[in-house]
PDB file of C-alpha atoms in Angstrom:
ATOM      1  CA  MET A 944      82.276  21.005  77.306  1.00 91.00           C
ATOM      2  CA  HIS A 945      84.994  23.618  77.465  1.00 96.00           C
ATOM      3  CA  THR A 946      88.074  23.593  79.669  1.00 98.00           C
ATOM      4  CA  PHE A 947      89.484  26.890  80.897  1.00 97.00           C
ATOM      5  CA  ALA A 948      92.994  27.074  82.335  1.00 98.00           C
ATOM      6  CA  ARG A 949      93.590  28.940  85.584  1.00 98.00           C
ATOM      7  CA  GLY A 950      93.275  32.694  84.964  1.00 97.00           C
ATOM      8  CA  LYS A 951      91.468  32.387  81.609  1.00 97.00           C
ATOM      9  CA  TYR A 952      88.326  34.474  81.171  1.00 95.00           C
ATOM     10  CA  ILE A 953      85.073  32.595  80.601  1.00 92.00           C
ATOM     11  CA  ILE A 954      82.905  35.634  80.041  1.00 88.00           C
ATOM     12  CA  ARG A 955      83.677  39.338  79.989  1.00 88.00           C
ATOM     13  CA  ALA A 956      81.441  42.317  80.706  1.00 84.00           C
ATOM     14  CA  GLY A 957      79.691  43.119  77.444  1.00 77.00           C
ATOM     15  CA  ASP A 958      79.996  39.596  75.974  1.00 77.00           C
ATOM     16  CA  ALA A 959      77.005  37.664  74.640  1.00 70.00           C
ATOM     17  CA  ALA A 960      74.492  36.774  77.339  1.00 69.00           C
ATOM     18  CA  ASP A 961      75.137  33.030  77.266  1.00 77.00           C
ATOM     19  CA  THR A 962      75.157  31.049  80.484  1.00 83.00           C
ATOM     20  CA  TRP A 963      77.734  28.488  81.516  1.00 87.00           C
ATOM     21  CA  TYR A 964      77.271  25.504  83.824  1.00 91.00           C
ATOM     22  CA  LEU A 965      80.313  24.812  85.999  1.00 95.00           C
ATOM     23  CA  VAL A 966      80.940  21.064  85.971  1.00 96.00           C
ATOM     24  CA  ASN A 967      84.288  21.092  87.731  1.00 97.00           C
ATOM     25  CA  GLY A 968      86.516  23.827  89.129  1.00 97.00           C
ATOM     26  CA  LYS A 969      86.038  27.282  90.628  1.00 98.00           C
ATOM     27  CA  VAL A 970      85.214  30.630  88.997  1.00 97.00           C
ATOM     28  CA  GLN A 971      85.795  34.172  90.252  1.00 96.00           C
ATOM     29  CA  VAL A 972      83.330  36.931  89.315  1.00 93.00           C
ATOM     30  CA  GLU A 973      84.561  40.505  89.487  1.00 93.00           C
ATOM     31  CA  THR A 974      83.752  43.979  88.260  1.00 90.00           C
ATOM     32  CA  THR A 975      85.826  47.086  87.726  1.00 89.00           C
ATOM     33  CA  THR A 976      84.841  50.271  89.540  1.00 88.00           C
ATOM     34  CA  GLN A 977      84.765  53.664  87.819  1.00 89.00           C
ATOM     35  CA  ASN A 978      88.208  54.443  89.211  1.00 93.00           C
ATOM     36  CA  GLY A 979      89.635  51.188  87.787  1.00 91.00           C
ATOM     37  CA  LYS A 980      89.740  49.143  90.990  1.00 94.00           C
ATOM     38  CA  LYS A 981      88.856  45.415  90.699  1.00 92.00           C
ATOM     39  CA  LEU A 982      86.013  44.381  93.008  1.00 92.00           C
ATOM     40  CA  MET A 983      85.299  40.718  93.788  1.00 93.00           C
ATOM     41  CA  VAL A 984      81.581  39.972  93.395  1.00 90.00           C
ATOM     42  CA  ASP A 985      81.363  36.202  93.890  1.00 92.00           C
ATOM     43  CA  THR A 986      83.232  32.921  93.867  1.00 96.00           C
ATOM     44  CA  ILE A 987      81.320  30.123  92.152  1.00 95.00           C
ATOM     45  CA  CYS A 988      81.935  26.457  92.867  1.00 96.00           C
ATOM     46  CA  GLU A 989      81.020  23.483  90.710  1.00 94.00           C
ATOM     47  CA  ASP A 990      77.400  22.518  90.049  1.00 94.00           C
ATOM     48  CA  ASN A 991      76.356  26.166  89.604  1.00 91.00           C
ATOM     49  CA  TYR A 992      75.713  28.606  86.766  1.00 88.00           C
ATOM     50  CA  VAL A 993      78.147  31.275  85.570  1.00 87.00           C
ATOM     51  CA  GLY A 994      77.511  34.241  83.281  1.00 79.00           C
ATOM     52  CA  HIS A 995      75.421  37.351  82.836  1.00 63.00           C
ATOM     53  CA  LEU A 996      72.349  35.945  84.576  1.00 65.00           C
ATOM     54  CA  SER A 997      71.258  39.493  85.411  1.00 63.00           C
ATOM     55  CA  ASN A 998      70.484  40.004  81.686  1.00 57.00           C
ATOM     56  CA  PHE A 999      67.570  37.608  81.953  1.00 61.00           C
ATOM     57  CA  TRP A1000      65.874  39.954  84.396  1.00 60.00           C
ATOM     58  CA  GLY A1001      66.551  43.140  82.443  1.00 58.00           C
ATOM     59  CA  GLN A1002      69.698  44.143  84.330  1.00 59.00           C
ATOM     60  CA  ASN A1003      73.404  43.860  83.700  1.00 61.00           C
ATOM     61  CA  PHE A1004      75.993  44.005  86.431  1.00 64.00           C
ATOM     62  CA  TYR A1005      78.867  44.150  83.885  1.00 79.00           C
ATOM     63  CA  CYS A1006      81.027  41.502  85.502  1.00 87.00           C
ATOM     64  CA  ASP A1007      83.908  39.393  84.261  1.00 91.00           C
ATOM     65  CA  SER A1008      84.222  35.703  85.159  1.00 93.00           C
ATOM     66  CA  TYR A1009      87.482  33.760  85.050  1.00 95.00           C
ATOM     67  CA  ALA A1010      88.750  30.357  86.164  1.00 97.00           C
ATOM     68  CA  LEU A1011      90.435  30.392  89.583  1.00 97.00           C
ATOM     69  CA  VAL A1012      91.660  26.853  88.876  1.00 98.00           C
ATOM     70  CA  SER A1013      91.471  24.725  85.741  1.00 98.00           C
ATOM     71  CA  SER A1014      87.701  24.456  85.208  1.00 98.00           C
ATOM     72  CA  VAL A1015      85.306  22.531  82.972  1.00 98.00           C
ATOM     73  CA  LEU A1016      82.100  24.280  81.887  1.00 97.00           C
ATOM     74  CA  ILE A1017      79.201  23.674  79.515  1.00 93.00           C
ATOM     75  CA  ARG A1018      78.038  26.634  77.403  1.00 90.00           C
ATOM     76  CA  ILE A1019      74.260  27.129  77.317  1.00 87.00           C
ATOM     77  CA  PRO A1020      73.062  29.610  74.665  1.00 82.00           C
ATOM     78  CA  LYS A1021      70.691  32.298  75.995  1.00 77.00           C
ATOM     79  CA  GLU A1022      67.650  30.956  74.093  1.00 78.00           C
ATOM     80  CA  ARG A1023      68.159  27.415  75.406  1.00 84.00           C
ATOM     81  CA  PHE A1024      68.649  28.660  78.969  1.00 80.00           C
ATOM     82  CA  LEU A1025      65.427  30.695  78.798  1.00 78.00           C
ATOM     83  CA  LYS A1026      63.554  27.656  77.489  1.00 83.00           C
ATOM     84  CA  MET A1027      64.959  25.563  80.357  1.00 79.00           C
ATOM     85  CA  MET A1028      63.759  28.166  82.868  1.00 77.00           C
ATOM     86  CA  GLU A1029      60.279  28.230  81.294  1.00 79.00           C
ATOM     87  CA  THR A1030      60.070  24.448  81.542  1.00 78.00           C
ATOM     88  CA  LEU A1031      61.131  24.493  85.193  1.00 73.00           C
ATOM     89  CA  GLU A1032      58.669  27.281  85.964  1.00 69.00           C
ATOM     90  CA  SER A1033      55.829  25.374  84.291  1.00 70.00           C
ATOM     91  CA  ALA A1034      56.702  22.228  86.203  1.00 67.00           C
ATOM     92  CA  ALA A1035      56.743  24.138  89.510  1.00 69.00           C
ATOM     93  CA  ILE A1036      53.322  25.673  88.805  1.00 69.00           C
ATOM     94  CA  SER A1037      51.732  22.294  88.056  1.00 63.00           C
ATOM     95  CA  ILE A1038      52.926  20.750  91.344  1.00 57.00           C
TER      96      ILE A1038
END
């Protein structure tokens, strides 16, 4: 588990494609337009995933994510996250 103080970046555009699970807190996702303007993409509340999830589907939205309030997250390496998704997909198919 990792704790991020208010305003601290969790993941930046271009960082490794790891995923984070938000245990407690709130995270803001934003991108920067070509003219340098910050654009809010999403606000993520606890019990959700944070990170470059678009990478897993062959896209990248180049967003930054930072803690809106002090937040606790669990880092999930890309390979482990993909394995988790495969397991969930297999379980859904067999139902």
